[in-house]
CSV table of C-alpha atoms in Angstrom, one decimal:
chain,number,residue,atom,x,y,z
A,827,UNK,CA,89.3,113.8,116.7
A,828,UNK,CA,86.5,111.5,117.7
A,829,UNK,CA,88.5,110.2,120.6
A,830,UNK,CA,89.3,113.8,121.7
A,831,UNK,CA,85.7,114.8,121.5
A,832,UNK,CA,84.0,111.8,123.0
A,833,UNK,CA,86.2,109.4,124.9
A,834,UNK,CA,86.3,110.0,128.6
A,835,UNK,CA,89.4,108.3,130.1
A,836,UNK,CA,89.2,106.7,133.5
A,837,UNK,CA,92.0,106.1,136.0
A,838,UNK,CA,91.9,102.3,135.4
A,839,UNK,CA,92.0,102.5,131.6
A,840,UNK,CA,94.8,100.5,129.9
A,841,UNK,CA,95.9,101.2,126.3
A,842,UNK,CA,98.1,98.7,124.5
A,843,UNK,CA,100.0,100.8,121.9
A,844,UNK,CA,101.9,99.2,119.0
A,845,UNK,CA,103.1,99.8,115.5
A,846,UNK,CA,101.6,97.1,113.3
A,847,UNK,CA,103.4,93.7,113.3
A,848,UNK,CA,105.2,94.4,116.6
A,849,UNK,CA,103.4,91.6,118.5
A,850,UNK,CA,100.1,93.3,119.2
A,851,UNK,CA,98.3,89.9,119.5
A,852,UNK,CA,100.8,88.6,122.1
A,853,UNK,CA,100.8,91.8,124.2
A,854,UNK,CA,96.9,91.8,124.2
A,855,UNK,CA,96.9,88.2,125.5
A,856,UNK,CA,99.5,88.9,128.2
A,857,UNK,CA,97.9,92.0,129.6
A,858,UNK,CA,94.4,90.5,129.4
A,859,UNK,CA,95.7,87.5,131.4
A,860,UNK,CA,97.5,89.6,134.0
A,861,UNK,CA,94.7,91.9,134.9
A,862,UNK,CA,92.0,89.2,134.9
A,863,UNK,CA,94.0,86.4,136.6
A,864,UNK,CA,91.4,86.1,139.4
A,865,UNK,CA,88.4,86.2,137.0
A,866,UNK,CA,89.1,83.2,134.9
A,867,UNK,CA,90.2,79.6,135.4
A,868,UNK,CA,93.3,79.1,133.3
A,869,UNK,CA,91.9,75.7,132.3
A,870,UNK,CA,88.9,77.3,130.7
A,871,UNK,CA,90.2,80.7,129.8
A,872,UNK,CA,88.6,83.0,127.1
A,873,UNK,CA,91.9,82.8,125.1
A,874,UNK,CA,91.0,79.1,124.5
A,875,UNK,CA,87.9,80.2,122.7
A,876,UNK,CA,88.6,83.6,121.1
A,877,UNK,CA,91.4,85.4,119.4
A,878,UNK,CA,92.9,88.3,121.5
A,879,UNK,CA,91.5,90.8,119.0
A,880,UNK,CA,88.0,89.7,120.0
A,881,UNK,CA,88.7,90.1,123.6
A,882,UNK,CA,90.7,93.4,123.5
A,883,UNK,CA,88.8,96.0,121.4
A,884,UNK,CA,90.7,97.9,118.7
A,885,UNK,CA,90.3,101.6,119.6
A,886,UNK,CA,90.1,103.1,116.1
A,887,UNK,CA,88.0,100.3,114.7
A,888,UNK,CA,85.2,100.7,117.2
A,889,UNK,CA,84.8,104.4,118.0
A,890,UNK,CA,81.9,105.5,115.7
A,891,UNK,CA,81.5,108.5,113.6
A,892,UNK,CA,79.3,110.9,115.5
A,893,UNK,CA,81.1,110.0,118.8
A,894,UNK,CA,79.3,106.9,119.8
A,895,UNK,CA,81.4,104.7,122.1
A,896,UNK,CA,79.0,101.9,123.2
A,897,UNK,CA,81.8,99.4,123.1
A,898,UNK,CA,83.7,101.2,125.9
A,899,UNK,CA,80.6,101.6,128.1
A,900,UNK,CA,80.1,97.9,128.1
A,901,UNK,CA,83.7,96.9,129.1
A,902,UNK,CA,84.1,96.2,132.8
A,903,UNK,CA,86.8,98.1,134.7
A,904,UNK,CA,89.7,98.1,134.0
A,905,UNK,CA,88.9,99.0,130.4
A,906,UNK,CA,91.6,97.4,128.2
A,907,UNK,CA,91.9,98.7,124.6
A,908,UNK,CA,94.4,98.3,121.8
A,909,UNK,CA,95.6,100.8,119.2
A,910,UNK,CA,98.0,101.4,116.4
A,911,UNK,CA,97.6,105.2,116.6
A,912,UNK,CA,100.6,107.4,117.3
A,913,UNK,CA,100.9,108.2,121.0
A,914,UNK,CA,101.2,111.9,120.0
A,915,UNK,CA,97.7,111.8,118.4
A,916,UNK,CA,95.9,111.1,121.7
A,917,UNK,CA,94.2,113.9,123.6
A,918,UNK,CA,96.4,115.8,126.1
A,919,UNK,CA,94.2,114.6,129.0
A,920,UNK,CA,95.2,111.0,128.2
A,921,UNK,CA,99.0,111.6,127.9
A,922,UNK,CA,100.0,114.5,130.2
A,923,UNK,CA,101.4,114.3,133.7
A,924,UNK,CA,97.9,113.9,135.2
A,925,UNK,CA,97.0,111.2,132.6
A,926,UNK,CA,94.3,108.9,133.8
A,927,UNK,CA,95.4,106.1,131.4
A,928,UNK,CA,98.2,103.5,131.5
A,929,UNK,CA,99.9,103.0,128.2
A,930,UNK,CA,101.8,99.8,127.5
A,931,UNK,CA,104.0,99.9,124.4
A,932,UNK,CA,106.0,97.3,122.7
A,933,UNK,CA,108.5,97.8,119.9
A,934,UNK,CA,110.5,95.3,117.7
A,935,UNK,CA,113.6,95.2,115.5
A,936,UNK,CA,112.4,97.0,112.4
A,937,UNK,CA,114.0,94.3,110.2
A,938,UNK,CA,111.7,91.7,111.6
A,939,UNK,CA,108.8,94.1,111.4
A,940,UNK,CA,109.5,94.6,107.7
A,941,UNK,CA,109.5,90.9,107.0
A,942,UNK,CA,106.3,90.4,109.1
A,943,UNK,CA,104.5,93.2,107.3
A,944,UNK,CA,105.5,91.8,103.9
A,945,UNK,CA,104.1,88.4,104.7
A,946,UNK,CA,101.0,89.9,106.3
A,947,UNK,CA,100.3,92.2,103.3
A,948,UNK,CA,100.6,89.4,100.8
A,949,UNK,CA,98.1,87.3,102.9
A,950,UNK,CA,95.6,90.1,102.6
A,951,UNK,CA,96.3,90.9,99.0
A,952,UNK,CA,93.5,90.1,96.5
A,953,UNK,CA,94.2,86.8,94.7
A,954,UNK,CA,93.9,88.4,91.3
A,955,UNK,CA,96.9,90.7,92.0
A,956,UNK,CA,100.5,89.5,92.0
A,957,UNK,CA,102.3,89.3,95.3
A,958,UNK,CA,104.2,92.4,96.5
A,959,UNK,CA,107.9,91.8,96.2
A,960,UNK,CA,110.2,92.0,99.2
A,961,UNK,CA,112.3,94.6,97.3
A,962,UNK,CA,109.2,96.9,96.8
A,963,UNK,CA,108.2,96.4,100.5
A,964,UNK,CA,111.7,97.2,101.6
A,965,UNK,CA,111.8,100.4,99.5
A,966,UNK,CA,108.4,101.6,100.8
A,967,UNK,CA,109.3,100.8,104.4
A,968,UNK,CA,112.6,102.7,104.3
A,969,UNK,CA,110.8,105.7,102.8
A,970,UNK,CA,108.3,105.7,105.7
A,971,UNK,CA,105.3,104.6,103.5
A,972,UNK,CA,103.3,102.6,106.0
A,973,UNK,CA,99.8,102.4,107.4
A,974,UNK,CA,99.7,104.2,110.7
A,975,UNK,CA,102.6,106.4,109.8
A,976,UNK,CA,106.3,105.5,109.5
A,977,UNK,CA,107.6,102.9,112.0
A,978,UNK,CA,110.0,105.4,113.6
A,979,UNK,CA,107.3,107.8,114.5
A,980,UNK,CA,106.0,105.4,117.1
A,981,UNK,CA,108.3,106.4,120.0
A,982,UNK,CA,106.1,107.3,123.0
A,983,UNK,CA,107.8,108.7,126.1
A,984,UNK,CA,105.4,108.4,129.0
A,985,UNK,CA,104.6,104.7,128.9
A,986,UNK,CA,105.9,101.3,130.0
A,987,UNK,CA,108.2,100.7,127.1
A,988,UNK,CA,108.9,97.0,126.2
A,989,UNK,CA,111.1,95.5,123.5
A,990,UNK,CA,109.8,92.4,121.8
A,991,UNK,CA,113.2,90.8,121.9
A,992,UNK,CA,113.3,91.4,125.7
A,993,UNK,CA,109.9,89.8,126.2
A,994,UNK,CA,110.9,86.8,124.2
A,995,UNK,CA,114.2,86.4,126.2
A,996,UNK,CA,112.8,87.1,129.7
A,997,UNK,CA,109.0,86.6,129.5
A,998,UNK,CA,108.6,86.0,133.3
A,999,UNK,CA,110.4,89.2,134.2
A,1000,UNK,CA,108.5,91.3,131.6
A,1001,UNK,CA,105.1,89.9,132.9
A,1002,UNK,CA,106.1,90.9,136.4
A,1003,UNK,CA,107.1,94.4,135.1
A,1004,UNK,CA,103.8,94.9,133.4
A,1005,UNK,CA,101.8,93.8,136.4
A,1006,UNK,CA,103.8,96.3,138.6
A,1007,UNK,CA,103.2,99.1,136.1
A,1008,UNK,CA,99.5,98.5,136.1
A,1009,UNK,CA,99.3,98.5,139.9
A,1010,UNK,CA,98.5,94.8,140.2
A,1011,UNK,CA,101.8,93.2,141.2
A,1012,UNK,CA,101.9,89.5,141.9
A,1013,UNK,CA,101.7,88.6,145.5
A,1014,UNK,CA,104.0,86.1,147.2
A,1015,UNK,CA,101.1,83.6,147.3
A,1016,UNK,CA,100.6,84.0,143.5
A,1017,UNK,CA,104.3,83.6,142.9
A,1018,UNK,CA,104.3,80.4,145.0
A,1019,UNK,CA,101.4,79.1,142.9
A,1020,UNK,CA,103.3,79.9,139.7
A,1021,UNK,CA,100.7,82.4,138.3
A,1022,UNK,CA,103.4,84.1,136.3
A,1023,UNK,CA,104.6,80.9,134.7
A,1024,UNK,CA,101.1,79.8,133.9
A,1025,UNK,CA,100.3,83.2,132.2
A,1026,UNK,CA,103.5,83.0,130.1
A,1027,UNK,CA,102.7,79.4,129.1
A,1028,UNK,CA,99.1,80.2,128.2
A,1029,UNK,CA,100.1,83.3,126.1
A,1030,UNK,CA,103.0,81.6,124.3
A,1031,UNK,CA,103.1,81.5,120.6
A,1032,UNK,CA,102.9,77.7,120.7
A,1033,UNK,CA,99.9,77.7,123.0
A,1034,UNK,CA,97.8,80.4,121.2
A,1035,UNK,CA,98.6,79.2,117.7
A,1036,UNK,CA,97.5,75.7,118.5
A,1037,UNK,CA,94.1,76.8,119.8
A,1038,UNK,CA,91.4,75.7,117.4
A,1039,UNK,CA,89.8,79.2,117.2
A,1040,UNK,CA,93.1,80.5,115.9
A,1041,UNK,CA,93.4,77.9,113.2
A,1042,UNK,CA,90.1,78.9,111.7
A,1043,UNK,CA,89.7,81.0,108.6
A,1044,UNK,CA,87.5,83.2,110.8
A,1045,UNK,CA,86.9,86.8,110.0
A,1046,UNK,CA,85.9,89.4,112.7
A,1047,UNK,CA,83.9,92.6,112.6
A,1048,UNK,CA,83.6,92.6,108.8
A,1049,UNK,CA,87.4,92.4,108.6
A,1050,UNK,CA,89.2,90.6,105.7
A,1051,UNK,CA,91.8,89.2,108.2
A,1052,UNK,CA,91.5,85.7,109.5
A,1053,UNK,CA,92.5,84.6,113.0
A,1054,UNK,CA,95.2,82.4,111.6
A,1055,UNK,CA,96.8,85.4,109.8
A,1056,UNK,CA,98.1,86.6,113.1
A,1057,UNK,CA,100.3,83.6,113.7
A,1058,UNK,CA,103.3,83.1,111.4
A,1059,UNK,CA,106.5,82.4,113.4
A,1060,UNK,CA,106.9,84.8,116.3
A,1061,UNK,CA,110.7,84.5,116.1
A,1062,UNK,CA,113.5,87.0,116.8
A,1063,UNK,CA,115.9,87.4,113.9
A,1064,UNK,CA,113.8,85.7,111.1
A,1065,UNK,CA,114.8,88.6,108.9
A,1066,UNK,CA,118.1,86.8,108.1
A,1067,UNK,CA,116.1,84.4,106.1
A,1068,UNK,CA,114.7,87.1,103.8
A,1069,UNK,CA,116.9,90.3,103.8
A,1070,UNK,CA,120.2,90.6,102.0
A,1071,UNK,CA,123.2,91.9,104.1
A,1072,UNK,CA,123.0,95.2,102.2
A,1073,UNK,CA,119.3,95.6,102.9
A,1074,UNK,CA,119.9,94.9,106.6
A,1075,UNK,CA,122.7,97.4,106.8
A,1076,UNK,CA,120.7,100.1,105.1
A,1077,UNK,CA,117.7,99.6,107.4
A,1078,UNK,CA,120.0,99.6,110.5
A,1079,UNK,CA,121.4,102.9,109.4
A,1080,UNK,CA,118.0,104.4,108.8
A,1081,UNK,CA,116.8,103.2,112.2
A,1082,UNK,CA,119.9,104.6,114.0
A,1083,UNK,CA,119.4,108.0,112.3
A,1084,UNK,CA,115.7,108.2,113.0
A,1085,UNK,CA,115.9,107.2,116.7
A,1086,UNK,CA,119.2,109.0,117.7
A,1087,UNK,CA,117.2,112.0,119.1
A,1088,UNK,CA,115.8,109.8,121.8
A,1089,UNK,CA,119.0,107.9,122.5
A,1090,UNK,CA,117.5,104.5,121.7
A,1091,UNK,CA,118.7,101.6,119.7
A,1092,UNK,CA,117.7,98.0,119.1
A,1093,UNK,CA,121.2,96.4,119.5
């Protein structure tokens, strides 16, 4: 409601939209690097000194009660924001046919999302409490009990839709696709200078997780989450190391049932 009442979208605004643990950090880094590729030297890039969450504001964490949006006013155009909110919760003026905003959305195999959420939740769990079991996490996830609504409710229709698995498999092509969608395609000169390859390398899991700032037990904006908590494995199919065949089959069936109305599947 605060966004509806007080946020004034501009034609150049870019909203990175994800369900939690679907590679928000990676997409933040990629889009930031794409749109600012002429503003920063790759050898001394802000991503070498700060976690992507510090460079791309989290929409719902920064808009203040009472409608204050000073963080947006201070961001140079194009304004790049990140959110876990459902696409359907945004004001009509941001998502209709005359929308001023560009939404970039990434999804991920729900089995890998489940495992990532389980690890992440246990990292944040108070030490005096026992860890949450995988079985309990699986049961809650399948029932749709999740912060920011059930995983399957995150299915925006008027956005650039990316699959995590596709970005991992063809990162160069996906970076070019994002740049085209945002109206800043790579020029032949940039292609010859391997701008795309440099961005992919800079934003890779190996590169970002090795940055000193991302190894720190550093909290941000009174959060209990450390920078290092955002980097676990970044692999496709890690769920096979955690879920039983029966759990995987059950989750696949639920996913197919929930998404059949939009004709989408992960496989």
